[in-house]
Amino acid sequence: RATIRNTETGQVVEVDFEELKEGKIRWTVDGKEGSYEVDEETGTVRIETEGEEGAQTAEFGRGEAPEWLPVFPGAEYAGGFKSTSEGRASGTVSYQSDADLDEIVGFYRDWMEEEGFEISETTYSSGGETVQGLQGETEDRSLTVTVQRSEGELSKIGLVFDGPA
């Protein structure tokens, strides 16, 4: 354990290095705790801090979609980031699938309609690549779905979300 004091501001930082071998660092700054943790199995980095607005969490590398957001059946996780604060989650997550664009976009359109999202759609095609997008909002959630496919490749699904954690 180490205690560090900033002589200019008087701020005191206490760091507990005992868990460092396990990929964890915990600290306290002026009585507020924080932590940094690496999950070796998944490669996820998780940072938690206490601030003026309460506890905040950020995950890098394995930021999964929140429970309210469905994942296209059979899609393979490709990466993401998620931040949570005060009961809300926002971030982005991506997947790959061998399904065609219309099937994937239809899945998310149907789900968004059932959930009461106001939806707008876009489609763009050029040079053998097609991109379809949905953007929608409800009172407490927003979602942007982007599905991209080039000839001979898997469909790439990108989800940008904000809503309950």
mmCIF file of C-alpha atoms in Angstrom:
data_model
loop_
_atom_site.group_PDB
_atom_site.id
_atom_site.type_symbol
_atom_site.label_atom_id
_atom_site.label_comp_id
_atom_site.label_asym_id
_atom_site.label_seq_id
_atom_site.Cartn_x
_atom_site.Cartn_y
_atom_site.Cartn_z
ATOM 1 C CA ARG A 1 0.000 0.000 0.000
ATOM 2 C CA ALA A 2 1.271 3.458 -0.882
ATOM 3 C CA THR A 3 0.055 6.895 0.147
ATOM 4 C CA ILE A 4 0.831 9.857 -2.093
ATOM 5 C CA ARG A 5 0.107 13.481 -1.189
ATOM 6 C CA ASN A 6 0.017 16.306 -3.729
ATOM 7 C CA THR A 7 1.776 19.123 -1.871
ATOM 8 C CA GLU A 8 0.169 21.808 -4.049
ATOM 9 C CA THR A 9 -3.475 20.713 -3.669
ATOM 10 C CA GLY A 10 -3.307 18.655 -0.476
ATOM 11 C CA GLN A 11 -5.053 15.790 -2.283
ATOM 12 C CA VAL A 12 -4.197 12.378 -0.836
ATOM 13 C CA VAL A 13 -4.117 9.244 -2.993
ATOM 14 C CA GLU A 14 -3.870 5.795 -1.436
ATOM 15 C CA VAL A 15 -3.038 2.901 -3.744
ATOM 16 C CA ASP A 16 -3.320 -0.790 -2.871
ATOM 17 C CA PHE A 17 -0.851 -2.728 -5.036
ATOM 18 C CA GLU A 18 -1.434 -6.162 -3.437
ATOM 19 C CA GLU A 19 -3.839 -7.258 -6.177
ATOM 20 C CA LEU A 20 -1.562 -6.079 -8.988
ATOM 21 C CA LYS A 21 -0.434 -9.650 -9.714
ATOM 22 C CA GLU A 22 -4.077 -10.467 -10.530
ATOM 23 C CA GLY A 23 -4.438 -7.479 -12.863
ATOM 24 C CA LYS A 24 -6.226 -5.247 -10.327
ATOM 25 C CA ILE A 25 -5.374 -1.862 -8.881
ATOM 26 C CA ARG A 26 -7.520 -0.172 -6.241
ATOM 27 C CA TRP A 27 -7.110 3.403 -5.038
ATOM 28 C CA THR A 28 -8.739 6.012 -2.838
ATOM 29 C CA VAL A 29 -8.634 9.756 -3.529
ATOM 30 C CA ASP A 30 -10.044 12.006 -0.834
ATOM 31 C CA GLY A 31 -12.190 9.144 0.478
ATOM 32 C CA LYS A 32 -13.605 8.152 -2.946
ATOM 33 C CA GLU A 33 -12.653 4.749 -4.272
ATOM 34 C CA GLY A 34 -11.679 3.608 -7.733
ATOM 35 C CA SER A 35 -10.382 0.462 -9.368
ATOM 36 C CA TYR A 36 -8.784 -0.792 -12.562
ATOM 37 C CA GLU A 37 -9.113 -4.465 -13.419
ATOM 38 C CA VAL A 38 -8.029 -6.617 -16.348
ATOM 39 C CA ASP A 39 -9.817 -9.916 -16.991
ATOM 40 C CA GLU A 40 -7.141 -12.112 -18.553
ATOM 41 C CA GLU A 41 -9.676 -14.592 -19.984
ATOM 42 C CA THR A 42 -11.688 -12.029 -21.960
ATOM 43 C CA GLY A 43 -9.173 -9.187 -22.244
ATOM 44 C CA THR A 44 -11.720 -6.777 -20.760
ATOM 45 C CA VAL A 45 -10.442 -3.716 -18.919
ATOM 46 C CA ARG A 46 -12.895 -2.395 -16.324
ATOM 47 C CA ILE A 47 -12.513 0.957 -14.582
ATOM 48 C CA GLU A 48 -14.786 1.978 -11.714
ATOM 49 C CA THR A 49 -14.727 5.359 -9.975
ATOM 50 C CA GLU A 50 -16.778 7.317 -7.468
ATOM 51 C CA GLY A 51 -17.453 10.914 -8.429
ATOM 52 C CA GLU A 52 -19.739 13.816 -7.722
ATOM 53 C CA GLU A 53 -22.490 12.084 -9.751
ATOM 54 C CA GLY A 54 -22.050 8.699 -8.079
ATOM 55 C CA ALA A 55 -20.342 5.523 -9.226
ATOM 56 C CA GLN A 56 -19.240 5.243 -12.847
ATOM 57 C CA THR A 57 -18.022 2.188 -14.726
ATOM 58 C CA ALA A 58 -16.317 1.825 -18.100
ATOM 59 C CA GLU A 59 -15.482 -1.460 -19.840
ATOM 60 C CA PHE A 60 -13.099 -1.686 -22.766
ATOM 61 C CA GLY A 61 -12.597 -4.708 -24.988
ATOM 62 C CA ARG A 62 -15.644 -6.690 -23.929
ATOM 63 C CA GLY A 63 -18.344 -4.082 -23.507
ATOM 64 C CA GLU A 64 -21.475 -6.151 -23.982
ATOM 65 C CA ALA A 65 -24.842 -4.768 -25.051
ATOM 66 C CA PRO A 66 -27.176 -4.003 -22.120
ATOM 67 C CA GLU A 67 -29.824 -6.594 -21.259
ATOM 68 C CA TRP A 68 -32.627 -4.636 -22.943
ATOM 69 C CA LEU A 69 -30.863 -4.749 -26.337
ATOM 70 C CA PRO A 70 -31.122 -8.038 -28.243
ATOM 71 C CA VAL A 71 -28.201 -9.521 -30.153
ATOM 72 C CA PHE A 72 -28.963 -10.848 -33.631
ATOM 73 C CA PRO A 73 -29.270 -14.670 -33.312
ATOM 74 C CA GLY A 74 -26.014 -16.450 -34.133
ATOM 75 C CA ALA A 75 -23.973 -13.232 -34.400
ATOM 76 C CA GLU A 76 -20.367 -13.426 -33.210
ATOM 77 C CA TYR A 77 -19.053 -10.747 -30.832
ATOM 78 C CA ALA A 78 -16.379 -8.531 -32.449
ATOM 79 C CA GLY A 79 -15.664 -5.850 -29.823
ATOM 80 C CA GLY A 80 -17.150 -3.022 -27.860
ATOM 81 C CA PHE A 81 -17.126 -0.392 -25.171
ATOM 82 C CA LYS A 82 -19.689 0.292 -22.464
ATOM 83 C CA SER A 83 -19.886 3.006 -19.835
ATOM 84 C CA THR A 84 -22.383 3.023 -16.981
ATOM 85 C CA SER A 85 -23.294 5.856 -14.633
ATOM 86 C CA GLU A 86 -26.316 6.555 -12.457
ATOM 87 C CA GLY A 87 -28.239 3.536 -13.772
ATOM 88 C CA ARG A 88 -27.642 4.343 -17.460
ATOM 89 C CA ALA A 89 -25.454 2.552 -19.987
ATOM 90 C CA SER A 90 -24.050 3.935 -23.202
ATOM 91 C CA GLY A 91 -21.553 2.579 -25.652
ATOM 92 C CA THR A 92 -21.012 0.671 -28.823
ATOM 93 C CA VAL A 93 -20.748 -3.013 -29.605
ATOM 94 C CA SER A 94 -20.090 -4.858 -32.844
ATOM 95 C CA TYR A 95 -20.853 -8.328 -34.156
ATOM 96 C CA GLN A 96 -20.389 -10.365 -37.335
ATOM 97 C CA SER A 97 -22.870 -12.685 -39.004
ATOM 98 C CA ASP A 98 -23.184 -14.680 -42.212
ATOM 99 C CA ALA A 99 -26.844 -13.544 -42.490
ATOM 100 C CA ASP A 100 -27.731 -11.025 -45.198
ATOM 101 C CA LEU A 101 -28.336 -7.344 -44.496
ATOM 102 C CA ASP A 102 -32.097 -7.433 -45.017
ATOM 103 C CA GLU A 103 -32.512 -10.227 -42.452
ATOM 104 C CA ILE A 104 -30.412 -8.428 -39.833
ATOM 105 C CA VAL A 105 -31.979 -5.015 -40.422
ATOM 106 C CA GLY A 106 -35.451 -6.634 -40.386
ATOM 107 C CA PHE A 107 -34.699 -8.252 -37.017
ATOM 108 C CA TYR A 108 -33.757 -4.901 -35.448
ATOM 109 C CA ARG A 109 -36.557 -2.971 -37.202
ATOM 110 C CA ASP A 110 -39.173 -5.438 -35.911
ATOM 111 C CA TRP A 111 -37.756 -5.306 -32.395
ATOM 112 C CA MET A 112 -37.558 -1.480 -32.392
ATOM 113 C CA GLU A 113 -41.167 -1.210 -33.641
ATOM 114 C CA GLU A 114 -42.359 -3.602 -30.902
ATOM 115 C CA GLU A 115 -40.491 -1.536 -28.299
ATOM 116 C CA GLY A 116 -42.036 1.754 -29.480
ATOM 117 C CA PHE A 117 -38.954 3.361 -31.042
ATOM 118 C CA GLU A 118 -39.447 6.205 -33.525
ATOM 119 C CA ILE A 119 -37.333 4.918 -36.431
ATOM 120 C CA SER A 120 -35.560 6.440 -39.414
ATOM 121 C CA GLU A 121 -33.757 4.333 -42.031
ATOM 122 C CA THR A 122 -30.908 4.854 -44.476
ATOM 123 C CA THR A 123 -29.314 2.706 -47.202
ATOM 124 C CA TYR A 124 -26.089 3.310 -49.096
ATOM 125 C CA SER A 125 -24.483 1.174 -51.825
ATOM 126 C CA SER A 126 -21.245 1.711 -53.706
ATOM 127 C CA GLY A 127 -18.557 -0.485 -55.237
ATOM 128 C CA GLY A 128 -20.027 -3.803 -54.096
ATOM 129 C CA GLU A 129 -20.583 -2.636 -50.526
ATOM 130 C CA THR A 130 -23.971 -1.945 -48.981
ATOM 131 C CA VAL A 131 -24.661 -0.197 -45.672
ATOM 132 C CA GLN A 132 -28.102 -0.098 -44.069
ATOM 133 C CA GLY A 133 -28.872 1.849 -40.953
ATOM 134 C CA LEU A 134 -31.641 2.334 -38.429
ATOM 135 C CA GLN A 135 -31.801 5.080 -35.889
ATOM 136 C CA GLY A 136 -34.430 5.160 -33.193
ATOM 137 C CA GLU A 137 -35.438 6.679 -29.891
ATOM 138 C CA THR A 138 -37.935 6.128 -27.131
ATOM 139 C CA GLU A 139 -38.441 8.217 -24.020
ATOM 140 C CA ASP A 140 -35.490 6.597 -22.240
ATOM 141 C CA ARG A 141 -33.462 4.751 -24.915
ATOM 142 C CA SER A 142 -31.677 5.471 -28.160
ATOM 143 C CA LEU A 143 -30.201 3.015 -30.638
ATOM 144 C CA THR A 144 -28.337 3.291 -33.912
ATOM 145 C CA VAL A 145 -27.924 0.061 -35.891
ATOM 146 C CA THR A 146 -25.493 -0.030 -38.815
ATOM 147 C CA VAL A 147 -25.160 -3.164 -40.924
ATOM 148 C CA GLN A 148 -22.467 -3.342 -43.592
ATOM 149 C CA ARG A 149 -21.613 -6.030 -46.092
ATOM 150 C CA SER A 150 -19.102 -6.314 -48.903
ATOM 151 C CA GLU A 151 -19.307 -9.070 -51.507
ATOM 152 C CA GLY A 152 -17.883 -12.327 -50.168
ATOM 153 C CA GLU A 153 -17.577 -11.092 -46.560
ATOM 154 C CA LEU A 154 -19.546 -11.472 -43.343
ATOM 155 C CA SER A 155 -22.098 -8.822 -42.397
ATOM 156 C CA LYS A 156 -20.753 -6.359 -39.835
ATOM 157 C CA ILE A 157 -23.285 -5.192 -37.243
ATOM 158 C CA GLY A 158 -22.637 -2.033 -35.230
ATOM 159 C CA LEU A 159 -24.879 -1.002 -32.327
ATOM 160 C CA VAL A 160 -24.578 2.382 -30.611
ATOM 161 C CA PHE A 161 -26.834 2.541 -27.557
ATOM 162 C CA ASP A 162 -27.901 4.667 -24.625
ATOM 163 C CA GLY A 163 -30.445 3.630 -22.026
ATOM 164 C CA PRO A 164 -30.984 1.836 -18.727
ATOM 165 C CA ALA A 165 -27.978 -0.118 -17.452
#
